Amino acid sequence: AGSTLAGLRVVSMRGLTGTPGEQLAALMRLRRILARVLQMMGSLLLVLVLIGAASVGWGSSETIPQSTALIIGAAGSILIALIHIPSATVLRRRCQVYVDEFSDIAHVPKTGLISAAEDRVKLEEILGVNRTSLSELQSGLVIVGPLLATSIAAVIPKL
């Protein structure tokens, strides 16, 4: 996953070639890859957190503290954010450059200004330019899931 994000970052930094349509299709594919990798890493972290929470109290001696699952969730979420945010930021900037280059509303006649602005907003939404890295992390809920699960595991007393 980290290698995929690093590769995505490199491709975003280099820029894309081809027609505007080919570039748009490539940017949309890169955004989908970014979202899928985030979901995959979040799912793996959720499994680790649930395993950590389930392992509390196993065995003859309770050597694993209840806070273990919380620590795994917090540390894993921070690690995923540190890996995800640089790639997401570079890709978002590349998308913004594309929007600025191919959706210029500065030279549009007054009669077509509203429709050109609406088209630009739609393009920004498609490419995710209007989202922040934090909102991407929160919208995945896969990242928030481990923290909620660890909080629940730490609060619920052992049965």
PDB file of C-alpha atoms in Angstrom:
ATOM      1  CA  ALA A   1       0.000   0.000   0.000  1.00  0.00           C
ATOM      2  CA  GLY A   2       2.829   2.368   0.854  1.00  0.00           C
ATOM      3  CA  SER A   3       4.545   1.608  -2.452  1.00  0.00           C
ATOM      4  CA  THR A   4       1.320   2.239  -4.325  1.00  0.00           C
ATOM      5  CA  LEU A   5       0.905   5.610  -2.626  1.00  0.00           C
ATOM      6  CA  ALA A   6       4.538   6.482  -3.349  1.00  0.00           C
ATOM      7  CA  GLY A   7       4.055   5.589  -7.012  1.00  0.00           C
ATOM      8  CA  LEU A   8       0.855   7.600  -7.140  1.00  0.00           C
ATOM      9  CA  ARG A   9       2.721  10.554  -5.661  1.00  0.00           C
ATOM     10  CA  VAL A  10       5.507  10.278  -8.258  1.00  0.00           C
ATOM     11  CA  VAL A  11       3.026  10.128 -11.134  1.00  0.00           C
ATOM     12  CA  SER A  12       1.184  13.141  -9.722  1.00  0.00           C
ATOM     13  CA  MET A  13       4.398  15.133  -9.361  1.00  0.00           C
ATOM     14  CA  ARG A  14       5.535  14.405 -12.923  1.00  0.00           C
ATOM     15  CA  GLY A  15       2.255  15.383 -14.457  1.00  0.00           C
ATOM     16  CA  LEU A  16       0.238  13.718 -17.180  1.00  0.00           C
ATOM     17  CA  THR A  17       0.423  13.867 -20.934  1.00  0.00           C
ATOM     18  CA  GLY A  18      -2.180  13.384 -23.624  1.00  0.00           C
ATOM     19  CA  THR A  19      -5.380  15.070 -24.568  1.00  0.00           C
ATOM     20  CA  PRO A  20      -7.435  16.833 -21.904  1.00  0.00           C
ATOM     21  CA  GLY A  21      -9.843  13.886 -21.894  1.00  0.00           C
ATOM     22  CA  GLU A  22      -7.020  11.364 -21.410  1.00  0.00           C
ATOM     23  CA  GLN A  23      -5.587  13.447 -18.599  1.00  0.00           C
ATOM     24  CA  LEU A  24      -8.998  13.700 -16.913  1.00  0.00           C
ATOM     25  CA  ALA A  25      -9.500   9.934 -17.166  1.00  0.00           C
ATOM     26  CA  ALA A  26      -6.037   9.333 -15.664  1.00  0.00           C
ATOM     27  CA  LEU A  27      -6.678  11.754 -12.794  1.00  0.00           C
ATOM     28  CA  MET A  28     -10.001  10.073 -12.050  1.00  0.00           C
ATOM     29  CA  ARG A  29      -8.285   6.654 -12.001  1.00  0.00           C
ATOM     30  CA  LEU A  30      -5.612   7.973  -9.641  1.00  0.00           C
ATOM     31  CA  ARG A  31      -8.288   9.346  -7.298  1.00  0.00           C
ATOM     32  CA  ARG A  32     -10.034   5.941  -7.268  1.00  0.00           C
ATOM     33  CA  ILE A  33      -6.748   4.162  -6.536  1.00  0.00           C
ATOM     34  CA  LEU A  34      -6.055   6.574  -3.685  1.00  0.00           C
ATOM     35  CA  ALA A  35      -9.481   5.950  -2.152  1.00  0.00           C
ATOM     36  CA  ARG A  36      -9.186   2.169  -2.505  1.00  0.00           C
ATOM     37  CA  VAL A  37      -5.741   2.063  -0.915  1.00  0.00           C
ATOM     38  CA  LEU A  38      -7.034   4.123   1.999  1.00  0.00           C
ATOM     39  CA  GLN A  39      -9.951   1.733   2.466  1.00  0.00           C
ATOM     40  CA  MET A  40      -7.623  -1.254   2.276  1.00  0.00           C
ATOM     41  CA  MET A  41      -5.224   0.130   4.881  1.00  0.00           C
ATOM     42  CA  GLY A  42      -8.114   1.102   7.136  1.00  0.00           C
ATOM     43  CA  SER A  43      -9.606  -2.380   6.873  1.00  0.00           C
ATOM     44  CA  LEU A  44      -6.295  -3.987   7.785  1.00  0.00           C
ATOM     45  CA  LEU A  45      -5.960  -1.659  10.742  1.00  0.00           C
ATOM     46  CA  LEU A  46      -9.487  -2.496  11.862  1.00  0.00           C
ATOM     47  CA  VAL A  47      -8.628  -6.196  11.817  1.00  0.00           C
ATOM     48  CA  LEU A  48      -5.492  -5.538  13.873  1.00  0.00           C
ATOM     49  CA  VAL A  49      -7.453  -3.502  16.393  1.00  0.00           C
ATOM     50  CA  LEU A  50     -10.146  -6.138  16.719  1.00  0.00           C
ATOM     51  CA  ILE A  51      -7.520  -8.848  17.182  1.00  0.00           C
ATOM     52  CA  GLY A  52      -5.840  -6.727  19.851  1.00  0.00           C
ATOM     53  CA  ALA A  53      -9.176  -6.137  21.581  1.00  0.00           C
ATOM     54  CA  ALA A  54     -10.080  -9.825  21.427  1.00  0.00           C
ATOM     55  CA  SER A  55      -6.715 -10.870  22.817  1.00  0.00           C
ATOM     56  CA  VAL A  56      -7.212  -8.955  26.066  1.00  0.00           C
ATOM     57  CA  GLY A  57      -7.721 -11.501  28.815  1.00  0.00           C
ATOM     58  CA  TRP A  58      -6.654 -14.534  26.785  1.00  0.00           C
ATOM     59  CA  GLY A  59      -4.378 -17.107  28.360  1.00  0.00           C
ATOM     60  CA  SER A  60      -3.767 -17.992  31.957  1.00  0.00           C
ATOM     61  CA  SER A  61      -2.303 -14.617  32.913  1.00  0.00           C
ATOM     62  CA  GLU A  62      -3.597 -11.265  31.771  1.00  0.00           C
ATOM     63  CA  THR A  63      -0.401  -9.811  30.390  1.00  0.00           C
ATOM     64  CA  ILE A  64      -2.043  -7.738  27.673  1.00  0.00           C
ATOM     65  CA  PRO A  65      -3.533  -4.497  29.051  1.00  0.00           C
ATOM     66  CA  GLN A  66      -6.915  -3.267  27.867  1.00  0.00           C
ATOM     67  CA  SER A  67      -5.357  -0.157  26.391  1.00  0.00           C
ATOM     68  CA  THR A  68      -3.431  -2.236  23.834  1.00  0.00           C
ATOM     69  CA  ALA A  69      -6.209  -2.093  21.252  1.00  0.00           C
ATOM     70  CA  LEU A  70      -6.551   1.657  21.737  1.00  0.00           C
ATOM     71  CA  ILE A  71      -2.822   2.163  21.245  1.00  0.00           C
ATOM     72  CA  ILE A  72      -2.806  -0.052  18.138  1.00  0.00           C
ATOM     73  CA  GLY A  73      -5.731   1.917  16.687  1.00  0.00           C
ATOM     74  CA  ALA A  74      -4.273   5.327  17.445  1.00  0.00           C
ATOM     75  CA  ALA A  75      -0.760   4.473  16.249  1.00  0.00           C
ATOM     76  CA  GLY A  76      -2.075   2.766  13.129  1.00  0.00           C
ATOM     77  CA  SER A  77      -4.361   5.668  12.276  1.00  0.00           C
ATOM     78  CA  ILE A  78      -1.511   8.131  12.654  1.00  0.00           C
ATOM     79  CA  LEU A  79       0.740   5.967  10.489  1.00  0.00           C
ATOM     80  CA  ILE A  80      -1.898   5.648   7.778  1.00  0.00           C
ATOM     81  CA  ALA A  81      -2.495   9.403   7.852  1.00  0.00           C
ATOM     82  CA  LEU A  82       1.245  10.065   7.549  1.00  0.00           C
ATOM     83  CA  ILE A  83       1.441   7.778   4.525  1.00  0.00           C
ATOM     84  CA  HIS A  84      -1.798   8.932   2.895  1.00  0.00           C
ATOM     85  CA  ILE A  85      -1.689  12.719   3.292  1.00  0.00           C
ATOM     86  CA  PRO A  86       1.423  13.497   1.174  1.00  0.00           C
ATOM     87  CA  SER A  87       0.138  11.490  -1.794  1.00  0.00           C
ATOM     88  CA  ALA A  88      -3.372  12.897  -1.475  1.00  0.00           C
ATOM     89  CA  THR A  89      -2.045  16.450  -1.280  1.00  0.00           C
ATOM     90  CA  VAL A  90       0.138  16.130  -4.379  1.00  0.00           C
ATOM     91  CA  LEU A  91      -2.679  14.507  -6.357  1.00  0.00           C
ATOM     92  CA  ARG A  92      -5.118  17.220  -5.266  1.00  0.00           C
ATOM     93  CA  ARG A  93      -2.658  19.892  -6.436  1.00  0.00           C
ATOM     94  CA  ARG A  94      -2.260  18.121  -9.779  1.00  0.00           C
ATOM     95  CA  CYS A  95      -6.050  18.038 -10.137  1.00  0.00           C
ATOM     96  CA  GLN A  96      -6.225  21.755  -9.299  1.00  0.00           C
ATOM     97  CA  VAL A  97      -3.642  22.502 -11.995  1.00  0.00           C
ATOM     98  CA  TYR A  98      -5.761  20.534 -14.473  1.00  0.00           C
ATOM     99  CA  VAL A  99      -8.899  22.436 -13.498  1.00  0.00           C
ATOM    100  CA  ASP A 100      -7.100  25.777 -13.760  1.00  0.00           C
ATOM    101  CA  GLU A 101      -5.651  24.866 -17.152  1.00  0.00           C
ATOM    102  CA  PHE A 102      -8.732  23.446 -18.848  1.00  0.00           C
ATOM    103  CA  SER A 103     -11.541  25.311 -17.117  1.00  0.00           C
ATOM    104  CA  ASP A 104     -10.491  28.923 -17.386  1.00  0.00           C
ATOM    105  CA  ILE A 105     -13.407  31.234 -16.650  1.00  0.00           C
ATOM    106  CA  ALA A 106     -11.413  34.470 -16.813  1.00  0.00           C
ATOM    107  CA  HIS A 107     -11.949  34.905 -20.568  1.00  0.00           C
ATOM    108  CA  VAL A 108     -15.520  33.641 -20.817  1.00  0.00           C
ATOM    109  CA  PRO A 109     -18.083  36.110 -22.167  1.00  0.00           C
ATOM    110  CA  LYS A 110     -20.528  37.536 -19.681  1.00  0.00           C
ATOM    111  CA  THR A 111     -23.423  35.527 -21.120  1.00  0.00           C
ATOM    112  CA  GLY A 112     -21.720  32.166 -20.536  1.00  0.00           C
ATOM    113  CA  LEU A 113     -20.106  32.973 -17.196  1.00  0.00           C
ATOM    114  CA  ILE A 114     -22.644  31.173 -15.019  1.00  0.00           C
ATOM    115  CA  SER A 115     -22.569  27.952 -17.023  1.00  0.00           C
ATOM    116  CA  ALA A 116     -18.752  28.054 -17.190  1.00  0.00           C
ATOM    117  CA  ALA A 117     -18.583  28.510 -13.413  1.00  0.00           C
ATOM    118  CA  GLU A 118     -21.002  25.626 -12.889  1.00  0.00           C
ATOM    119  CA  ASP A 119     -18.913  23.430 -15.181  1.00  0.00           C
ATOM    120  CA  ARG A 120     -15.788  24.333 -13.228  1.00  0.00           C
ATOM    121  CA  VAL A 121     -17.439  23.479  -9.901  1.00  0.00           C
ATOM    122  CA  LYS A 122     -18.597  20.131 -11.305  1.00  0.00           C
ATOM    123  CA  LEU A 123     -15.070  19.370 -12.515  1.00  0.00           C
ATOM    124  CA  GLU A 124     -13.629  20.297  -9.121  1.00  0.00           C
ATOM    125  CA  GLU A 125     -16.114  17.963  -7.434  1.00  0.00           C
ATOM    126  CA  ILE A 126     -15.312  15.110  -9.803  1.00  0.00           C
ATOM    127  CA  LEU A 127     -11.592  15.469  -9.138  1.00  0.00           C
ATOM    128  CA  GLY A 128     -11.981  16.061  -5.405  1.00  0.00           C
ATOM    129  CA  VAL A 129     -10.243  19.423  -5.429  1.00  0.00           C
ATOM    130  CA  ASN A 130     -12.714  20.828  -2.918  1.00  0.00           C
ATOM    131  CA  ARG A 131     -11.920  18.123  -0.308  1.00  0.00           C
ATOM    132  CA  THR A 132      -9.166  18.258   2.260  1.00  0.00           C
ATOM    133  CA  SER A 133      -6.963  15.372   3.326  1.00  0.00           C
ATOM    134  CA  LEU A 134      -8.672  15.314   6.703  1.00  0.00           C
ATOM    135  CA  SER A 135     -12.113  15.110   5.125  1.00  0.00           C
ATOM    136  CA  GLU A 136     -10.908  12.243   2.927  1.00  0.00           C
ATOM    137  CA  LEU A 137      -9.690  10.392   5.998  1.00  0.00           C
ATOM    138  CA  GLN A 138     -12.955  11.029   7.824  1.00  0.00           C
ATOM    139  CA  SER A 139     -15.153  10.152   4.861  1.00  0.00           C
ATOM    140  CA  GLY A 140     -13.509   6.749   4.579  1.00  0.00           C
ATOM    141  CA  LEU A 141     -14.834   5.883   8.051  1.00  0.00           C
ATOM    142  CA  VAL A 142     -12.474   2.952   7.817  1.00  0.00           C
ATOM    143  CA  ILE A 143      -9.924   5.120   9.579  1.00  0.00           C
ATOM    144  CA  VAL A 144     -12.379   6.274  12.216  1.00  0.00           C
ATOM    145  CA  GLY A 145     -13.674   2.719  12.694  1.00  0.00           C
ATOM    146  CA  PRO A 146     -10.562   1.405  14.470  1.00  0.00           C
ATOM    147  CA  LEU A 147     -10.592   4.286  16.909  1.00  0.00           C
ATOM    148  CA  LEU A 148     -14.274   3.745  17.682  1.00  0.00           C
ATOM    149  CA  ALA A 149     -13.731   0.011  18.062  1.00  0.00           C
ATOM    150  CA  THR A 150     -10.804   0.527  20.411  1.00  0.00           C
ATOM    151  CA  SER A 151     -12.734   3.019  22.474  1.00  0.00           C
ATOM    152  CA  ILE A 152     -15.590   0.555  22.807  1.00  0.00           C
ATOM    153  CA  ALA A 153     -13.199  -2.281  23.639  1.00  0.00           C
ATOM    154  CA  ALA A 154     -11.504  -0.210  26.324  1.00  0.00           C
ATOM    155  CA  VAL A 155     -14.796   0.863  27.896  1.00  0.00           C
ATOM    156  CA  ILE A 156     -16.678  -2.451  27.854  1.00  0.00           C
ATOM    157  CA  PRO A 157     -15.784  -4.525  30.885  1.00  0.00           C
ATOM    158  CA  LYS A 158     -14.645  -8.100  30.415  1.00  0.00           C
ATOM    159  CA  LEU A 159     -17.437 -10.664  30.358  1.00  0.00           C
TER     160      LEU A 159
END
